Amino acid sequence: MKAIDNHALKDYITQAERAWLRVFDSGKPSHLHSPDGAPLRRLPRCWQSRQRIYAYFRRWWGPRLASHMLCNLPIFVRQSCLYVAAYDVPPISLNVREVQVVRERDGVIVVSTTLVGGFDEPWRVQHVLRRNPLDKRLMIVERSDPEDFRYRVPYLDE
């Protein structure tokens, strides 16, 4: 495997970290509300199916994390269109200050990332990347921060 350029890696992780919020913030105001009273924002045409949103997340994230991200979006279907509830989200550190390759072995790259912007202090997160076996593109298969709601295992209602 050829060496990874740190600048390209920083750009890649920056885009990956911003993907969830880019979908969440893309909605346009509507007159509809969620069952709990939150205003709904209609998603643009490019994200009018869960499959399209999932495919968008898969540009950067592995299947498991992309699925978690999709499940953690507050999506509602109204009038055959997808909407997101305009909830307040907790602080999210989205801006990548620096990346450092910790280990690169057997097709797996472990990267230590410093994120800023959501908290007072810089936030350290480890990303584990590997190449997709089908198209050989990089994908993030693990992320170390269990507190970030975007990547948590979704709760199933019983």
PDB file of C-alpha atoms in Angstrom:
ATOM      1  CA  MET A   1       0.000   0.000   0.000  1.00  0.00           C
ATOM      2  CA  LYS A   2       1.341   3.395  -0.917  1.00  0.00           C
ATOM      3  CA  ALA A   3       1.914   6.012   1.774  1.00  0.00           C
ATOM      4  CA  ILE A   4      -0.992   8.265   2.664  1.00  0.00           C
ATOM      5  CA  ASP A   5      -0.567  12.028   2.254  1.00  0.00           C
ATOM      6  CA  ASN A   6      -1.382  13.723   5.595  1.00  0.00           C
ATOM      7  CA  HIS A   7      -3.076  16.690   3.922  1.00  0.00           C
ATOM      8  CA  ALA A   8      -5.332  14.414   1.850  1.00  0.00           C
ATOM      9  CA  LEU A   9      -6.089  12.337   4.941  1.00  0.00           C
ATOM     10  CA  LYS A  10      -7.011  15.470   6.895  1.00  0.00           C
ATOM     11  CA  ASP A  11      -9.390  16.568   4.112  1.00  0.00           C
ATOM     12  CA  TYR A  12     -10.913  13.077   3.946  1.00  0.00           C
ATOM     13  CA  ILE A  13     -11.600  12.910   7.694  1.00  0.00           C
ATOM     14  CA  THR A  14     -12.911  16.496   7.714  1.00  0.00           C
ATOM     15  CA  GLN A  15     -15.450  15.635   5.016  1.00  0.00           C
ATOM     16  CA  ALA A  16     -16.389  12.420   6.826  1.00  0.00           C
ATOM     17  CA  GLU A  17     -16.945  14.190  10.145  1.00  0.00           C
ATOM     18  CA  ARG A  18     -19.146  16.814   8.479  1.00  0.00           C
ATOM     19  CA  ALA A  19     -21.309  14.385   6.475  1.00  0.00           C
ATOM     20  CA  TRP A  20     -24.012  13.776   9.116  1.00  0.00           C
ATOM     21  CA  LEU A  21     -24.461  17.466   9.890  1.00  0.00           C
ATOM     22  CA  ARG A  22     -24.484  18.329   6.190  1.00  0.00           C
ATOM     23  CA  VAL A  23     -27.551  16.102   5.706  1.00  0.00           C
ATOM     24  CA  PHE A  24     -29.171  17.244   8.969  1.00  0.00           C
ATOM     25  CA  ASP A  25     -28.745  20.949   8.140  1.00  0.00           C
ATOM     26  CA  SER A  26     -29.812  20.671   4.497  1.00  0.00           C
ATOM     27  CA  GLY A  27     -33.548  20.618   5.193  1.00  0.00           C
ATOM     28  CA  LYS A  28     -35.794  23.496   4.165  1.00  0.00           C
ATOM     29  CA  PRO A  29     -38.447  24.784   6.609  1.00  0.00           C
ATOM     30  CA  SER A  30     -41.966  23.407   6.276  1.00  0.00           C
ATOM     31  CA  HIS A  31     -45.287  23.787   8.061  1.00  0.00           C
ATOM     32  CA  LEU A  32     -45.155  20.186   9.356  1.00  0.00           C
ATOM     33  CA  HIS A  33     -44.170  19.027  12.846  1.00  0.00           C
ATOM     34  CA  SER A  34     -42.939  15.747  14.337  1.00  0.00           C
ATOM     35  CA  PRO A  35     -45.155  13.858  16.822  1.00  0.00           C
ATOM     36  CA  ASP A  36     -43.296  15.534  19.700  1.00  0.00           C
ATOM     37  CA  GLY A  37     -43.829  19.004  18.228  1.00  0.00           C
ATOM     38  CA  ALA A  38     -40.427  19.674  16.637  1.00  0.00           C
ATOM     39  CA  PRO A  39     -40.577  21.494  13.304  1.00  0.00           C
ATOM     40  CA  LEU A  40     -39.789  19.322  10.294  1.00  0.00           C
ATOM     41  CA  ARG A  41     -37.419  20.415   7.554  1.00  0.00           C
ATOM     42  CA  ARG A  42     -37.806  18.861   4.112  1.00  0.00           C
ATOM     43  CA  LEU A  43     -34.655  17.231   2.785  1.00  0.00           C
ATOM     44  CA  PRO A  44     -33.539  18.240  -0.721  1.00  0.00           C
ATOM     45  CA  ARG A  45     -34.294  16.010  -3.690  1.00  0.00           C
ATOM     46  CA  CYS A  46     -30.801  14.488  -3.667  1.00  0.00           C
ATOM     47  CA  TRP A  47     -31.574  12.934  -0.250  1.00  0.00           C
ATOM     48  CA  GLN A  48     -35.194  11.926  -0.737  1.00  0.00           C
ATOM     49  CA  SER A  49     -34.513   8.274   0.035  1.00  0.00           C
ATOM     50  CA  ARG A  50     -32.753   6.513   2.862  1.00  0.00           C
ATOM     51  CA  GLN A  51     -30.668   4.628   0.293  1.00  0.00           C
ATOM     52  CA  ARG A  52     -29.295   7.897  -1.107  1.00  0.00           C
ATOM     53  CA  ILE A  53     -28.390   9.180   2.344  1.00  0.00           C
ATOM     54  CA  TYR A  54     -26.748   5.850   3.181  1.00  0.00           C
ATOM     55  CA  ALA A  55     -24.782   5.935  -0.098  1.00  0.00           C
ATOM     56  CA  TYR A  56     -23.653   9.469   0.733  1.00  0.00           C
ATOM     57  CA  PHE A  57     -22.363   8.344   4.149  1.00  0.00           C
ATOM     58  CA  ARG A  58     -20.668   5.353   2.512  1.00  0.00           C
ATOM     59  CA  ARG A  59     -18.356   7.714   0.611  1.00  0.00           C
ATOM     60  CA  TRP A  60     -16.346   7.892   3.831  1.00  0.00           C
ATOM     61  CA  TRP A  61     -17.727   5.423   6.380  1.00  0.00           C
ATOM     62  CA  GLY A  62     -17.890   1.642   6.492  1.00  0.00           C
ATOM     63  CA  PRO A  63     -21.291  -0.084   6.340  1.00  0.00           C
ATOM     64  CA  ARG A  64     -21.782  -0.369  10.113  1.00  0.00           C
ATOM     65  CA  LEU A  65     -21.017   3.266  10.923  1.00  0.00           C
ATOM     66  CA  ALA A  66     -22.942   4.550   7.885  1.00  0.00           C
ATOM     67  CA  SER A  67     -25.951   2.561   9.069  1.00  0.00           C
ATOM     68  CA  HIS A  68     -25.644   3.989  12.591  1.00  0.00           C
ATOM     69  CA  MET A  69     -25.406   7.504  11.176  1.00  0.00           C
ATOM     70  CA  LEU A  70     -28.548   6.978   9.105  1.00  0.00           C
ATOM     71  CA  CYS A  71     -30.470   5.526  12.054  1.00  0.00           C
ATOM     72  CA  ASN A  72     -29.428   8.453  14.265  1.00  0.00           C
ATOM     73  CA  LEU A  73     -30.836  11.033  11.867  1.00  0.00           C
ATOM     74  CA  PRO A  74     -34.309  12.094  13.076  1.00  0.00           C
ATOM     75  CA  ILE A  75     -36.000  11.249   9.752  1.00  0.00           C
ATOM     76  CA  PHE A  76     -39.765  11.357   9.267  1.00  0.00           C
ATOM     77  CA  VAL A  77     -41.813  10.514   6.177  1.00  0.00           C
ATOM     78  CA  ARG A  78     -44.669  12.905   5.415  1.00  0.00           C
ATOM     79  CA  GLN A  79     -46.533  13.216   2.120  1.00  0.00           C
ATOM     80  CA  SER A  80     -44.102  10.722   0.512  1.00  0.00           C
ATOM     81  CA  CYS A  81     -41.131  12.992   1.309  1.00  0.00           C
ATOM     82  CA  LEU A  82     -38.314  12.717   3.830  1.00  0.00           C
ATOM     83  CA  TYR A  83     -38.007  15.334   6.549  1.00  0.00           C
ATOM     84  CA  VAL A  84     -35.619  15.801   9.464  1.00  0.00           C
ATOM     85  CA  ALA A  85     -36.783  17.078  12.819  1.00  0.00           C
ATOM     86  CA  ALA A  86     -35.125  20.381  13.687  1.00  0.00           C
ATOM     87  CA  TYR A  87     -33.927  19.297  17.114  1.00  0.00           C
ATOM     88  CA  ASP A  88     -31.106  21.025  18.952  1.00  0.00           C
ATOM     89  CA  VAL A  89     -28.018  18.845  18.668  1.00  0.00           C
ATOM     90  CA  PRO A  90     -25.276  18.696  21.294  1.00  0.00           C
ATOM     91  CA  PRO A  91     -21.918  20.308  20.499  1.00  0.00           C
ATOM     92  CA  ILE A  92     -20.077  18.430  17.774  1.00  0.00           C
ATOM     93  CA  SER A  93     -16.375  18.905  17.050  1.00  0.00           C
ATOM     94  CA  LEU A  94     -16.217  18.872  13.258  1.00  0.00           C
ATOM     95  CA  ASN A  95     -13.044  20.711  12.367  1.00  0.00           C
ATOM     96  CA  VAL A  96      -9.899  18.629  12.039  1.00  0.00           C
ATOM     97  CA  ARG A  97      -6.899  20.466  13.439  1.00  0.00           C
ATOM     98  CA  GLU A  98      -4.358  17.709  12.858  1.00  0.00           C
ATOM     99  CA  VAL A  99      -4.044  14.075  11.876  1.00  0.00           C
ATOM    100  CA  GLN A 100      -1.244  11.707  12.697  1.00  0.00           C
ATOM    101  CA  VAL A 101      -0.866   8.214  11.287  1.00  0.00           C
ATOM    102  CA  VAL A 102      -0.284   6.002  14.315  1.00  0.00           C
ATOM    103  CA  ARG A 103       0.030   2.703  12.500  1.00  0.00           C
ATOM    104  CA  GLU A 104      -0.201   1.482   8.930  1.00  0.00           C
ATOM    105  CA  ARG A 105      -0.092  -2.275   8.577  1.00  0.00           C
ATOM    106  CA  ASP A 106      -1.836  -5.010   6.572  1.00  0.00           C
ATOM    107  CA  GLY A 107      -4.130  -2.567   4.803  1.00  0.00           C
ATOM    108  CA  VAL A 108      -5.303  -0.986   8.062  1.00  0.00           C
ATOM    109  CA  ILE A 109      -4.478   2.628   8.901  1.00  0.00           C
ATOM    110  CA  VAL A 110      -4.934   3.920  12.446  1.00  0.00           C
ATOM    111  CA  VAL A 111      -5.119   7.703  12.599  1.00  0.00           C
ATOM    112  CA  SER A 112      -5.110   9.921  15.680  1.00  0.00           C
ATOM    113  CA  THR A 113      -7.201  13.007  14.943  1.00  0.00           C
ATOM    114  CA  THR A 114      -7.557  16.247  16.884  1.00  0.00           C
ATOM    115  CA  LEU A 115     -11.023  17.744  16.432  1.00  0.00           C
ATOM    116  CA  VAL A 116     -11.985  21.281  17.450  1.00  0.00           C
ATOM    117  CA  GLY A 117     -15.067  23.424  17.301  1.00  0.00           C
ATOM    118  CA  GLY A 118     -17.677  21.764  19.475  1.00  0.00           C
ATOM    119  CA  PHE A 119     -16.026  21.758  22.869  1.00  0.00           C
ATOM    120  CA  ASP A 120     -13.763  24.167  24.737  1.00  0.00           C
ATOM    121  CA  GLU A 121     -10.823  21.778  24.534  1.00  0.00           C
ATOM    122  CA  PRO A 122      -9.518  19.921  21.475  1.00  0.00           C
ATOM    123  CA  TRP A 123     -10.998  16.425  21.230  1.00  0.00           C
ATOM    124  CA  ARG A 124      -8.796  13.401  20.398  1.00  0.00           C
ATOM    125  CA  VAL A 125     -10.382  10.654  18.341  1.00  0.00           C
ATOM    126  CA  GLN A 126      -8.904   7.608  16.656  1.00  0.00           C
ATOM    127  CA  HIS A 127     -10.148   6.576  13.240  1.00  0.00           C
ATOM    128  CA  VAL A 128      -9.406   3.149  11.789  1.00  0.00           C
ATOM    129  CA  LEU A 129      -9.413   3.096   8.003  1.00  0.00           C
ATOM    130  CA  ARG A 130      -9.116   0.297   5.505  1.00  0.00           C
ATOM    131  CA  ARG A 131      -9.603  -0.115   1.805  1.00  0.00           C
ATOM    132  CA  ASN A 132     -12.976  -1.226   0.516  1.00  0.00           C
ATOM    133  CA  PRO A 133     -12.383  -4.669  -1.030  1.00  0.00           C
ATOM    134  CA  LEU A 134     -14.621  -3.875  -4.016  1.00  0.00           C
ATOM    135  CA  ASP A 135     -13.400  -0.481  -5.201  1.00  0.00           C
ATOM    136  CA  LYS A 136     -10.171  -0.105  -3.154  1.00  0.00           C
ATOM    137  CA  ARG A 137     -11.280   3.278  -1.761  1.00  0.00           C
ATOM    138  CA  LEU A 138     -10.584   4.188   1.844  1.00  0.00           C
ATOM    139  CA  MET A 139     -13.390   3.863   4.364  1.00  0.00           C
ATOM    140  CA  ILE A 140     -13.519   4.543   8.087  1.00  0.00           C
ATOM    141  CA  VAL A 141     -14.475   1.316   9.830  1.00  0.00           C
ATOM    142  CA  GLU A 142     -14.057   2.388  13.469  1.00  0.00           C
ATOM    143  CA  ARG A 143     -14.143   5.609  15.456  1.00  0.00           C
ATOM    144  CA  SER A 144     -13.061   5.743  19.088  1.00  0.00           C
ATOM    145  CA  ASP A 145     -15.453   8.319  20.594  1.00  0.00           C
ATOM    146  CA  PRO A 146     -18.427   6.383  22.056  1.00  0.00           C
ATOM    147  CA  GLU A 147     -20.067   9.583  23.347  1.00  0.00           C
ATOM    148  CA  ASP A 148     -20.747  11.052  19.905  1.00  0.00           C
ATOM    149  CA  PHE A 149     -24.448  10.436  19.284  1.00  0.00           C
ATOM    150  CA  ARG A 150     -24.031  10.256  15.496  1.00  0.00           C
ATOM    151  CA  TYR A 151     -22.147   6.958  15.647  1.00  0.00           C
ATOM    152  CA  ARG A 152     -23.875   5.198  18.547  1.00  0.00           C
ATOM    153  CA  VAL A 153     -25.688   1.934  18.058  1.00  0.00           C
ATOM    154  CA  PRO A 154     -29.305   2.989  17.582  1.00  0.00           C
ATOM    155  CA  TYR A 155     -31.812   1.980  20.223  1.00  0.00           C
ATOM    156  CA  LEU A 156     -34.605  -0.282  19.037  1.00  0.00           C
ATOM    157  CA  ASP A 157     -38.095   0.419  20.317  1.00  0.00           C
ATOM    158  CA  GLU A 158     -39.757  -2.661  21.712  1.00  0.00           C
TER     159      GLU A 158
END
